[in-house]
CSV table of C-alpha atoms in Angstrom, one decimal:
chain,number,residue,atom,x,y,z
A,15,UNK,CA,15.6,-21.6,17.6
A,16,UNK,CA,14.8,-21.2,13.9
A,17,UNK,CA,14.8,-18.2,11.6
A,18,UNK,CA,11.4,-17.0,12.6
A,19,UNK,CA,12.6,-16.5,16.1
A,20,UNK,CA,15.5,-14.5,15.0
A,21,UNK,CA,13.4,-12.5,12.5
A,22,UNK,CA,11.0,-11.6,15.4
A,23,UNK,CA,13.8,-9.5,16.9
A,24,UNK,CA,12.8,-7.0,14.2
A,25,UNK,CA,9.4,-8.1,13.0
A,26,UNK,CA,8.1,-7.9,16.7
A,27,UNK,CA,10.8,-6.2,18.6
A,28,UNK,CA,11.1,-3.2,16.2
A,29,UNK,CA,7.6,-3.4,14.7
A,30,UNK,CA,7.1,0.3,14.5
A,31,UNK,CA,10.5,1.1,13.0
A,32,UNK,CA,11.0,1.6,9.3
A,33,UNK,CA,12.2,-1.6,7.7
A,34,UNK,CA,12.2,-1.3,3.9
A,35,UNK,CA,12.1,1.1,1.0
A,36,UNK,CA,11.0,-0.1,-2.3
A,37,UNK,CA,10.4,2.1,-5.3
A,38,UNK,CA,9.5,5.0,-3.2
A,39,UNK,CA,7.2,3.1,-0.7
A,40,UNK,CA,8.1,2.7,2.9
A,41,UNK,CA,7.2,-0.2,5.1
A,42,UNK,CA,7.6,-0.9,8.9
A,43,UNK,CA,8.7,-4.2,10.3
A,44,UNK,CA,5.1,-4.7,11.4
A,45,UNK,CA,3.9,-4.2,7.9
A,46,UNK,CA,6.5,-6.7,6.5
A,47,UNK,CA,5.4,-9.2,9.2
A,48,UNK,CA,1.7,-8.8,8.3
A,49,UNK,CA,2.3,-9.0,4.6
A,50,UNK,CA,4.3,-12.2,4.9
A,51,UNK,CA,1.7,-13.7,7.2
A,52,UNK,CA,-1.0,-13.2,4.7
A,53,UNK,CA,1.3,-14.6,2.0
A,54,UNK,CA,2.0,-17.6,4.2
A,55,UNK,CA,-1.8,-18.2,4.6
A,56,UNK,CA,-2.1,-17.9,0.7
A,57,UNK,CA,0.6,-20.6,0.1
A,58,UNK,CA,-1.3,-22.9,2.6
A,59,UNK,CA,-4.6,-22.2,0.9
A,60,UNK,CA,-3.1,-23.2,-2.4
A,61,UNK,CA,-2.0,-26.6,-1.0
A,62,UNK,CA,1.6,-26.1,-0.2
A,63,UNK,CA,2.9,-27.6,3.0
A,64,UNK,CA,5.9,-28.0,5.1
A,65,UNK,CA,8.7,-29.8,3.2
A,66,UNK,CA,7.2,-29.0,-0.2
A,67,UNK,CA,9.4,-27.0,-2.6
A,68,UNK,CA,8.3,-23.8,-4.3
A,69,UNK,CA,10.6,-22.4,-7.2
A,70,UNK,CA,10.8,-18.7,-7.4
A,71,UNK,CA,11.9,-17.1,-10.7
A,72,UNK,CA,11.6,-13.4,-9.9
A,73,UNK,CA,13.7,-10.3,-10.2
A,74,UNK,CA,14.0,-8.3,-6.9
A,75,UNK,CA,10.6,-7.2,-5.8
A,76,UNK,CA,8.6,-6.6,-2.6
A,77,UNK,CA,6.6,-9.9,-3.3
A,78,UNK,CA,9.8,-11.9,-3.3
A,79,UNK,CA,10.5,-10.9,0.3
A,80,UNK,CA,6.9,-11.7,1.2
A,81,UNK,CA,7.3,-15.2,-0.4
A,82,UNK,CA,10.5,-15.9,1.3
A,83,UNK,CA,9.3,-15.0,4.7
A,84,UNK,CA,6.1,-17.0,4.0
A,85,UNK,CA,8.2,-20.1,3.3
A,86,UNK,CA,10.1,-19.7,6.5
A,87,UNK,CA,6.9,-19.3,8.5
A,88,UNK,CA,5.2,-22.4,6.9
A,89,UNK,CA,8.2,-24.8,6.4
A,90,UNK,CA,7.9,-24.7,2.6
A,91,UNK,CA,11.3,-24.9,1.1
A,92,UNK,CA,12.3,-21.8,-0.9
A,93,UNK,CA,14.0,-22.6,-4.2
A,94,UNK,CA,15.3,-19.5,-5.9
A,95,UNK,CA,16.1,-19.7,-9.7
A,96,UNK,CA,18.6,-17.4,-11.5
A,97,UNK,CA,16.5,-15.1,-13.8
A,98,UNK,CA,19.2,-15.2,-16.3
A,99,UNK,CA,18.6,-19.0,-16.8
A,100,UNK,CA,16.9,-20.2,-19.9
A,101,UNK,CA,14.9,-23.3,-20.9
A,102,UNK,CA,17.6,-26.0,-20.5
A,103,UNK,CA,18.7,-24.7,-17.0
A,104,UNK,CA,15.3,-24.0,-15.8
A,105,UNK,CA,14.0,-27.4,-16.8
A,106,UNK,CA,16.8,-29.2,-15.1
A,107,UNK,CA,16.2,-27.4,-11.8
A,108,UNK,CA,12.3,-27.9,-12.0
A,109,UNK,CA,12.7,-31.6,-12.7
A,110,UNK,CA,15.2,-32.0,-9.9
A,111,UNK,CA,13.5,-30.0,-7.2
A,112,UNK,CA,10.1,-31.4,-8.1
A,113,UNK,CA,8.2,-28.2,-6.7
A,114,UNK,CA,4.5,-28.0,-6.0
A,115,UNK,CA,4.5,-24.7,-8.0
A,116,UNK,CA,6.7,-22.2,-9.7
A,117,UNK,CA,6.2,-18.5,-8.9
A,118,UNK,CA,7.0,-16.6,-12.0
A,119,UNK,CA,6.1,-13.3,-13.8
A,120,UNK,CA,7.8,-13.9,-17.1
A,121,UNK,CA,5.4,-14.6,-20.0
A,122,UNK,CA,7.9,-16.6,-21.9
A,123,UNK,CA,8.6,-19.1,-19.2
A,124,UNK,CA,9.2,-22.7,-20.6
A,125,UNK,CA,6.5,-25.3,-20.5
A,126,UNK,CA,6.8,-27.3,-17.2
A,127,UNK,CA,4.6,-29.7,-15.3
A,128,UNK,CA,4.1,-27.8,-12.0
A,129,UNK,CA,1.5,-25.0,-12.0
A,130,UNK,CA,2.8,-21.4,-12.5
A,131,UNK,CA,1.7,-18.9,-9.9
A,132,UNK,CA,2.2,-15.2,-10.7
A,133,UNK,CA,3.3,-12.9,-7.9
A,134,UNK,CA,0.4,-10.5,-8.8
A,135,UNK,CA,-2.2,-13.2,-8.3
A,136,UNK,CA,-0.6,-14.3,-5.0
A,137,UNK,CA,-0.6,-10.7,-3.9
A,138,UNK,CA,-4.2,-10.2,-4.7
A,139,UNK,CA,-5.3,-13.4,-2.9
A,140,UNK,CA,-3.2,-12.5,0.1
A,141,UNK,CA,-5.2,-9.3,0.6
A,142,UNK,CA,-8.2,-11.5,1.7
A,143,UNK,CA,-6.2,-13.6,3.9
A,144,UNK,CA,-5.8,-13.1,7.7
A,145,UNK,CA,-2.5,-11.5,8.8
A,146,UNK,CA,-2.2,-14.0,11.7
A,147,UNK,CA,0.9,-16.1,11.4
A,148,UNK,CA,0.2,-19.8,10.8
A,149,UNK,CA,1.3,-22.3,13.5
A,150,UNK,CA,4.4,-24.1,12.4
A,151,UNK,CA,7.5,-25.1,14.3
A,152,UNK,CA,10.7,-25.6,12.4
A,153,UNK,CA,13.7,-27.5,13.9
A,154,UNK,CA,17.0,-25.6,13.3
A,155,UNK,CA,18.2,-28.4,11.1
A,156,UNK,CA,15.3,-28.3,8.8
A,157,UNK,CA,16.0,-27.2,5.2
A,158,UNK,CA,14.9,-23.6,4.6
A,159,UNK,CA,16.1,-23.2,1.1
A,160,UNK,CA,17.6,-25.2,-1.7
A,161,UNK,CA,20.0,-23.1,-3.8
A,162,UNK,CA,21.3,-24.5,-7.0
A,163,UNK,CA,25.0,-24.0,-7.9
A,164,UNK,CA,26.0,-22.2,-11.0
A,165,UNK,CA,26.8,-25.4,-12.8
A,166,UNK,CA,29.9,-24.0,-14.5
A,167,UNK,CA,31.6,-27.4,-14.3
A,168,UNK,CA,28.8,-29.8,-14.7
A,169,UNK,CA,25.1,-30.2,-13.9
A,170,UNK,CA,23.7,-27.8,-11.3
A,171,UNK,CA,23.2,-29.4,-7.9
A,172,UNK,CA,20.8,-28.2,-5.2
A,173,UNK,CA,22.5,-27.3,-1.9
A,174,UNK,CA,20.2,-27.9,1.0
A,175,UNK,CA,20.6,-25.0,3.4
A,176,UNK,CA,19.2,-25.2,6.9
A,177,UNK,CA,17.8,-22.6,9.4
A,178,UNK,CA,20.9,-23.1,11.5
A,179,UNK,CA,23.2,-22.6,8.5
A,180,UNK,CA,21.5,-19.3,7.7
A,181,UNK,CA,21.3,-18.2,11.2
A,182,UNK,CA,25.0,-18.9,12.0
A,183,UNK,CA,26.1,-17.1,8.8
A,184,UNK,CA,24.0,-14.0,9.6
A,185,UNK,CA,25.0,-13.8,13.3
A,186,UNK,CA,28.6,-14.0,12.3
A,187,UNK,CA,28.4,-11.2,9.9
A,188,UNK,CA,26.3,-9.0,12.2
A,189,UNK,CA,28.9,-9.5,15.0
A,190,UNK,CA,32.1,-9.3,12.9
A,191,UNK,CA,31.0,-6.4,10.6
A,192,UNK,CA,29.1,-4.5,13.3
A,193,UNK,CA,25.8,-4.4,11.5
A,194,UNK,CA,23.1,-2.8,13.7
A,195,UNK,CA,19.8,-1.2,13.6
A,196,UNK,CA,21.5,2.1,13.1
A,197,UNK,CA,22.7,1.1,9.7
A,198,UNK,CA,21.2,2.1,6.4
A,199,UNK,CA,21.7,-0.8,4.0
A,200,UNK,CA,21.6,-0.4,0.2
A,201,UNK,CA,21.0,-3.8,-1.5
A,202,UNK,CA,21.2,-4.0,-5.3
A,203,UNK,CA,22.2,-7.6,-5.6
A,204,UNK,CA,19.8,-10.3,-6.9
A,205,UNK,CA,17.9,-12.1,-4.2
A,206,UNK,CA,18.0,-15.4,-6.1
A,207,UNK,CA,21.7,-15.6,-5.0
A,208,UNK,CA,23.0,-16.5,-1.5
A,209,UNK,CA,24.9,-13.2,-1.5
A,210,UNK,CA,21.8,-11.1,-1.3
A,211,UNK,CA,19.5,-13.7,0.2
A,212,UNK,CA,21.8,-15.5,2.7
A,213,UNK,CA,23.8,-12.4,3.7
A,214,UNK,CA,21.7,-9.4,2.8
A,215,UNK,CA,18.2,-10.3,3.7
A,216,UNK,CA,19.1,-12.2,6.9
A,217,UNK,CA,21.3,-9.5,8.2
A,218,UNK,CA,18.8,-6.9,7.5
A,219,UNK,CA,15.9,-8.8,9.3
A,220,UNK,CA,17.9,-9.9,12.3
A,221,UNK,CA,19.8,-6.6,12.9
A,222,UNK,CA,16.7,-4.4,12.3
A,223,UNK,CA,18.5,-1.9,10.0
A,224,UNK,CA,16.8,0.1,7.4
A,225,UNK,CA,17.1,-1.3,3.9
A,226,UNK,CA,16.5,0.1,0.5
A,227,UNK,CA,16.1,-2.7,-2.0
A,228,UNK,CA,16.8,-2.0,-5.7
A,229,UNK,CA,15.6,-4.1,-8.6
A,230,UNK,CA,19.2,-4.3,-9.9
A,231,UNK,CA,22.5,-2.4,-9.8
A,232,UNK,CA,22.5,0.3,-12.5
A,233,UNK,CA,25.7,2.1,-13.0
A,234,UNK,CA,24.1,5.2,-14.4
A,235,UNK,CA,21.9,5.6,-11.3
A,236,UNK,CA,24.4,4.5,-8.6
A,237,UNK,CA,25.4,8.1,-7.6
A,238,UNK,CA,21.7,9.1,-7.4
A,239,UNK,CA,20.8,6.1,-5.2
A,240,UNK,CA,23.7,6.7,-2.8
A,241,UNK,CA,23.3,10.4,-2.4
A,242,UNK,CA,19.6,10.1,-1.9
A,243,UNK,CA,19.5,7.2,0.5
A,244,UNK,CA,22.9,7.9,2.1
A,245,UNK,CA,23.6,4.4,3.1
A,246,UNK,CA,26.1,3.2,5.7
A,247,UNK,CA,26.4,-0.4,4.4
A,248,UNK,CA,26.7,-1.8,0.8
A,249,UNK,CA,27.3,-5.3,-0.5
A,250,UNK,CA,28.8,-5.6,-4.0
A,251,UNK,CA,30.6,-7.9,-6.3
A,252,UNK,CA,33.9,-6.9,-8.1
A,253,UNK,CA,32.2,-5.9,-11.3
A,254,UNK,CA,30.2,-3.3,-9.5
A,255,UNK,CA,33.4,-1.9,-7.8
A,256,UNK,CA,35.0,-1.7,-11.2
A,257,UNK,CA,32.1,0.2,-12.6
A,258,UNK,CA,32.2,2.6,-9.6
A,259,UNK,CA,35.8,3.4,-10.4
A,260,UNK,CA,34.5,5.6,-13.4
A,261,UNK,CA,32.8,7.9,-10.9
A,262,UNK,CA,34.2,11.6,-10.8
A,263,UNK,CA,36.2,12.1,-7.6
A,264,UNK,CA,33.8,14.8,-6.1
A,265,UNK,CA,30.8,12.5,-6.7
A,266,UNK,CA,32.6,9.6,-5.2
A,267,UNK,CA,33.4,11.4,-2.0
A,268,UNK,CA,29.7,12.6,-1.8
A,269,UNK,CA,28.4,9.0,-2.3
A,270,UNK,CA,30.7,7.6,0.5
A,271,UNK,CA,30.0,10.5,2.8
A,272,UNK,CA,27.7,8.4,5.1
A,273,UNK,CA,29.2,4.9,4.3
A,274,UNK,CA,30.6,2.8,7.1
A,275,UNK,CA,31.3,-0.4,5.2
A,276,UNK,CA,31.7,-1.6,1.6
A,277,UNK,CA,31.9,-5.4,1.2
A,278,UNK,CA,32.9,-7.4,-1.8
A,279,UNK,CA,32.4,-11.1,-2.6
A,280,UNK,CA,31.1,-13.8,-5.0
A,281,UNK,CA,34.2,-13.4,-7.1
A,282,UNK,CA,37.9,-12.4,-6.5
A,283,UNK,CA,38.4,-8.7,-6.0
A,284,UNK,CA,41.6,-7.7,-7.9
A,285,UNK,CA,44.0,-6.1,-5.5
A,286,UNK,CA,44.5,-3.0,-7.8
A,287,UNK,CA,40.7,-2.4,-7.6
A,288,UNK,CA,40.8,-2.2,-3.8
A,289,UNK,CA,43.7,0.2,-3.9
A,290,UNK,CA,42.1,2.5,-6.6
A,291,UNK,CA,38.8,2.4,-4.8
A,292,UNK,CA,40.4,3.4,-1.6
A,293,UNK,CA,42.0,6.4,-3.3
A,294,UNK,CA,38.8,7.5,-5.1
A,295,UNK,CA,36.2,6.8,-2.4
A,296,UNK,CA,38.2,7.0,0.8
A,297,UNK,CA,37.1,3.6,1.9
A,298,UNK,CA,38.9,0.2,2.1
A,299,UNK,CA,36.7,-2.5,0.7
A,300,UNK,CA,36.2,-5.5,3.0
A,301,UNK,CA,36.7,-8.6,0.9
A,302,UNK,CA,35.4,-12.0,2.1
A,303,UNK,CA,35.1,-15.5,0.9
A,304,UNK,CA,31.9,-17.6,0.6
A,305,UNK,CA,30.2,-20.1,-1.7
A,306,UNK,CA,26.6,-21.5,-2.2
A,307,UNK,CA,27.2,-24.6,0.0
A,308,UNK,CA,28.7,-22.7,2.9
A,309,UNK,CA,27.7,-19.0,2.7
A,310,UNK,CA,30.5,-17.0,4.4
A,311,UNK,CA,33.7,-18.8,5.5
A,312,UNK,CA,36.5,-16.3,5.8
A,313,UNK,CA,36.6,-12.5,6.0
A,314,UNK,CA,39.0,-9.7,6.3
A,315,UNK,CA,38.7,-8.0,9.7
A,316,UNK,CA,36.4,-5.0,10.3
A,317,UNK,CA,39.1,-3.6,12.6
A,318,UNK,CA,42.6,-4.3,11.5
A,319,UNK,CA,44.4,-4.7,8.1
A,320,UNK,CA,42.1,-5.4,5.2
A,321,UNK,CA,44.9,-7.0,3.2
A,322,UNK,CA,44.6,-6.5,-0.6
A,323,UNK,CA,44.4,-9.8,-2.5
A,324,UNK,CA,43.4,-11.8,0.5
A,325,UNK,CA,40.1,-12.9,2.0
A,326,UNK,CA,41.2,-12.6,5.7
A,327,UNK,CA,40.6,-15.1,8.5
A,328,UNK,CA,38.0,-17.9,9.2
A,329,UNK,CA,34.8,-16.5,10.8
A,330,UNK,CA,34.0,-17.6,14.4
A,331,UNK,CA,33.2,-21.2,14.7
A,332,UNK,CA,34.4,-22.0,11.3
A,333,UNK,CA,37.6,-24.2,10.9
A,334,UNK,CA,39.7,-24.0,7.6
A,335,UNK,CA,42.8,-25.8,6.5
A,336,UNK,CA,44.8,-26.1,3.3
A,337,UNK,CA,45.6,-29.7,2.2
A,338,UNK,CA,47.8,-31.2,-0.6
A,339,UNK,CA,46.8,-33.9,-3.1
A,340,UNK,CA,47.3,-36.5,-0.3
A,341,UNK,CA,44.6,-34.8,1.9
A,342,UNK,CA,47.3,-33.9,4.5
A,343,UNK,CA,47.5,-30.2,5.6
A,344,UNK,CA,50.4,-28.2,4.1
A,345,UNK,CA,52.7,-25.7,5.6
A,346,UNK,CA,51.9,-22.0,5.6
A,347,UNK,CA,52.9,-20.5,2.3
A,348,UNK,CA,52.2,-23.7,0.4
A,349,UNK,CA,49.2,-23.8,-2.0
A,350,UNK,CA,46.5,-26.5,-1.7
A,351,UNK,CA,42.7,-27.1,-1.6
A,352,UNK,CA,40.7,-25.2,1.0
A,353,UNK,CA,38.7,-27.5,3.3
A,354,UNK,CA,36.0,-26.2,5.7
A,355,UNK,CA,34.0,-27.2,8.7
A,356,UNK,CA,31.5,-25.3,10.7
A,357,UNK,CA,27.8,-24.5,11.4
A,358,UNK,CA,27.6,-22.7,8.1
A,359,UNK,CA,28.3,-25.8,6.0
A,360,UNK,CA,25.2,-27.1,4.1
A,361,UNK,CA,23.3,-30.3,4.8
A,362,UNK,CA,24.2,-31.9,1.4
A,363,UNK,CA,22.9,-31.9,-2.2
A,364,UNK,CA,19.2,-32.5,-2.8
A,365,UNK,CA,18.6,-36.1,-3.8
A,366,UNK,CA,22.3,-36.5,-4.6
A,367,UNK,CA,23.9,-38.8,-1.9
A,368,UNK,CA,26.7,-39.6,-4.3
A,369,UNK,CA,27.5,-35.9,-4.9
A,370,UNK,CA,27.2,-35.2,-1.1
A,371,UNK,CA,29.5,-38.1,-0.2
A,372,UNK,CA,32.2,-36.9,-2.8
A,373,UNK,CA,32.0,-33.3,-1.4
A,374,UNK,CA,33.3,-34.3,2.0
A,375,UNK,CA,36.5,-36.0,3.3
A,376,UNK,CA,36.8,-37.0,7.0
A,377,UNK,CA,33.9,-34.5,7.7
A,378,UNK,CA,35.6,-31.6,5.9
A,379,UNK,CA,33.9,-29.9,3.0
A,380,UNK,CA,36.1,-29.9,-0.2
A,381,UNK,CA,35.7,-26.3,-1.6
A,382,UNK,CA,37.5,-27.0,-4.8
A,383,UNK,CA,39.2,-23.7,-4.3
A,384,UNK,CA,43.1,-23.4,-4.2
A,385,UNK,CA,44.4,-21.2,-1.5
A,386,UNK,CA,47.5,-20.4,0.6
A,387,UNK,CA,47.7,-19.2,4.2
A,388,UNK,CA,50.3,-16.7,5.3
A,389,UNK,CA,52.3,-17.2,8.5
A,390,UNK,CA,50.1,-14.6,10.2
A,391,UNK,CA,46.9,-16.3,9.2
A,392,UNK,CA,45.5,-14.4,6.2
A,393,UNK,CA,44.1,-16.7,3.5
A,394,UNK,CA,44.6,-15.9,-0.2
A,395,UNK,CA,42.6,-17.7,-3.0
A,396,UNK,CA,44.5,-18.7,-6.1
A,397,UNK,CA,41.6,-19.9,-8.2
A,398,UNK,CA,39.5,-23.0,-8.7
A,399,UNK,CA,41.1,-26.4,-8.5
A,400,UNK,CA,39.7,-27.1,-11.8
A,401,UNK,CA,41.4,-23.9,-13.2
A,402,UNK,CA,44.8,-25.1,-12.2
A,403,UNK,CA,47.2,-25.1,-15.3
A,404,UNK,CA,49.8,-27.9,-15.3
A,405,UNK,CA,52.5,-26.9,-17.8
A,406,UNK,CA,55.6,-29.1,-18.3
A,407,UNK,CA,55.0,-30.4,-14.7
A,408,UNK,CA,54.8,-26.9,-13.1
A,409,UNK,CA,51.6,-25.8,-11.4
A,410,UNK,CA,50.3,-22.4,-12.6
A,411,UNK,CA,47.6,-20.5,-10.7
A,412,UNK,CA,45.8,-18.2,-13.2
A,413,UNK,CA,44.9,-15.5,-10.5
A,414,UNK,CA,48.7,-14.8,-10.0
A,415,UNK,CA,48.9,-13.8,-13.7
A,416,UNK,CA,45.5,-12.1,-13.8
A,417,UNK,CA,46.5,-9.8,-10.9
A,418,UNK,CA,49.7,-8.7,-12.6
A,419,UNK,CA,47.8,-8.0,-15.9
A,420,UNK,CA,45.2,-5.9,-14.1
A,421,UNK,CA,47.9,-3.7,-12.7
A,422,UNK,CA,48.8,-2.6,-16.2
A,423,UNK,CA,47.5,0.6,-17.8
A,424,UNK,CA,44.6,0.1,-20.1
A,425,UNK,CA,43.6,-3.5,-18.8
A,426,UNK,CA,40.1,-3.5,-17.4
A,427,UNK,CA,39.6,-7.2,-17.1
A,428,UNK,CA,41.8,-10.4,-17.5
A,429,UNK,CA,41.3,-14.0,-17.5
A,430,UNK,CA,43.9,-16.7,-17.9
A,431,UNK,CA,43.1,-20.3,-19.0
A,432,UNK,CA,45.2,-23.3,-20.0
A,433,UNK,CA,45.1,-24.5,-23.5
A,434,UNK,CA,46.3,-27.7,-24.9
A,435,UNK,CA,50.0,-27.8,-26.0
A,436,UNK,CA,51.7,-30.8,-27.6
A,437,UNK,CA,55.0,-30.4,-25.7
A,438,UNK,CA,54.0,-29.0,-22.3
A,439,UNK,CA,50.5,-30.5,-21.9
A,440,UNK,CA,49.0,-27.0,-21.2
A,441,UNK,CA,50.2,-23.4,-21.6
A,442,UNK,CA,48.5,-20.2,-20.2
A,443,UNK,CA,46.7,-17.9,-22.5
A,444,UNK,CA,45.4,-14.5,-21.4
A,445,UNK,CA,42.1,-12.9,-22.5
A,446,UNK,CA,42.1,-9.2,-22.1
A,447,UNK,CA,39.4,-6.6,-22.0
A,448,UNK,CA,41.3,-3.3,-22.8
A,449,UNK,CA,40.4,0.4,-22.9
A,450,UNK,CA,41.9,0.8,-26.3
A,451,UNK,CA,44.2,-1.2,-28.6
A,452,UNK,CA,45.8,-4.1,-26.9
A,453,UNK,CA,49.6,-3.7,-26.6
A,454,UNK,CA,50.5,-7.4,-26.4
A,455,UNK,CA,54.2,-6.8,-26.6
A,456,UNK,CA,54.1,-4.5,-23.5
A,457,UNK,CA,52.1,-7.1,-21.6
A,458,UNK,CA,54.6,-9.7,-22.7
A,459,UNK,CA,57.5,-7.7,-21.4
A,460,UNK,CA,56.0,-7.1,-17.9
A,461,UNK,CA,55.1,-10.8,-17.6
A,462,UNK,CA,58.6,-11.9,-18.6
A,463,UNK,CA,60.1,-9.4,-16.0
A,464,UNK,CA,57.8,-10.3,-13.2
A,465,UNK,CA,57.0,-14.0,-13.6
A,466,UNK,CA,58.8,-17.3,-14.0
A,467,UNK,CA,59.1,-18.2,-17.6
A,468,UNK,CA,56.6,-21.1,-17.5
A,469,UNK,CA,53.9,-18.7,-16.2
A,470,UNK,CA,54.1,-16.2,-19.0
A,471,UNK,CA,51.1,-16.4,-21.3
A,472,UNK,CA,51.7,-17.7,-24.8
A,473,UNK,CA,49.1,-15.3,-26.3
A,474,UNK,CA,47.2,-12.1,-25.3
A,475,UNK,CA,43.8,-12.1,-26.9
A,476,UNK,CA,41.5,-9.0,-26.8
A,477,UNK,CA,37.9,-9.7,-26.1
A,478,UNK,CA,34.9,-7.2,-25.8
A,479,UNK,CA,34.0,-8.7,-22.5
A,480,UNK,CA,34.4,-11.7,-20.3
A,481,UNK,CA,31.5,-14.1,-19.9
A,482,UNK,CA,30.2,-14.0,-16.4
A,483,UNK,CA,27.5,-15.3,-14.1
A,484,UNK,CA,24.8,-13.0,-12.7
A,485,UNK,CA,27.0,-12.3,-9.7
A,486,UNK,CA,30.1,-11.5,-11.7
A,487,UNK,CA,32.1,-14.7,-11.6
A,488,UNK,CA,34.0,-15.4,-14.8
A,489,UNK,CA,32.9,-18.5,-16.8
A,490,UNK,CA,36.1,-19.4,-18.4
A,491,UNK,CA,34.7,-22.5,-20.2
A,492,UNK,CA,32.7,-20.0,-22.3
A,493,UNK,CA,35.7,-18.1,-23.6
A,494,UNK,CA,36.4,-18.5,-27.3
A,495,UNK,CA,39.0,-21.0,-28.3
A,496,UNK,CA,42.4,-19.4,-29.2
């Protein structure tokens, strides 16, 4: 089976049920099916064919869903582009993906070789197209999307994600998180990212739940959206949950009255945020672990302990292990690199056989993330392998220090990085976003009391904000030099 077969569980099987709310308009699954059929015929009429790439540079909108489904139905490969990217990043992706066209509404889009198609012109043309689905058979191993990595440590690479990868991912989440047609799903994350695309869109279409799509998450409107739509399911990133902690207690309980599940991902969720959110909203956030190349790997259980600071257990069919520098698995309680195998793991990097080969060892995908497994099987992430600080021969994992700092009064955000030191090689330095004046002496005292001496930051620098990706992942390489 391919994705179209799974989507038809709702597009055909629930055709008269309400599928989507978008800016006050309501659409049934039959209407979503017909719209995307017309869009599919539009893409074919413009010369796109199976295997071609189409780059899509759009904020969340109804047409973006039409285009994605049209690509699935025709075999055209969907290439989402982060709308926060600018000329240098966009040009690299366009040159690398070699698309037949770029779908974009921005007027200041950089000059590129492929033709630019506006979503409005596509929508107008689609009105005159038949709503009969074009005939195309996709094998499960065919590439459905190429999603580019964030490129925080080098040139962004295109991860080739197959129908089978996306299907296995969604089926796991639907089963393990009990997503069903009875859910009301509020989606405020950007569809150019696998969090909303690979998890959100696919879980919605396969489960047949009712989804309200927002153009973006707006903290000021969050309470109104929750109380009006009364969702049971919400996917967020840590920065969203941090913002929601500012909600008055009475409003928070009203927002959560119909909620069944809050999920967090795309960046580590501070343990203190999980604790504070549970007190305020009455729900324990379910934290999980995924990445562009694999989508979801590991998840805290729906039933059972959602352990603060951990990402839980490997999902069904997915194998995980922790290995040391010699590539040999380490004992529980010992930190090492997380390696993965499973039907969720991508096909490789687009036109980068060298990078693909380097990303695997004996069939295991090298995540580059440092983790540790507890004796009872819970995995805890300690940061990126590239973030590891080696000070005087000792390994320092920044997340351990960051978690301690985030527990302190007045600290809203914290990032710890290694800076060059003549004697020790590297020493940790903490960047703090604080609610008021930074009390560096108090933070120093806590760290000295709670941490080994070599882990204590050598400086505590106050910053107005931490540089982040669109999904809230801290870009430590962009922090100012101390």
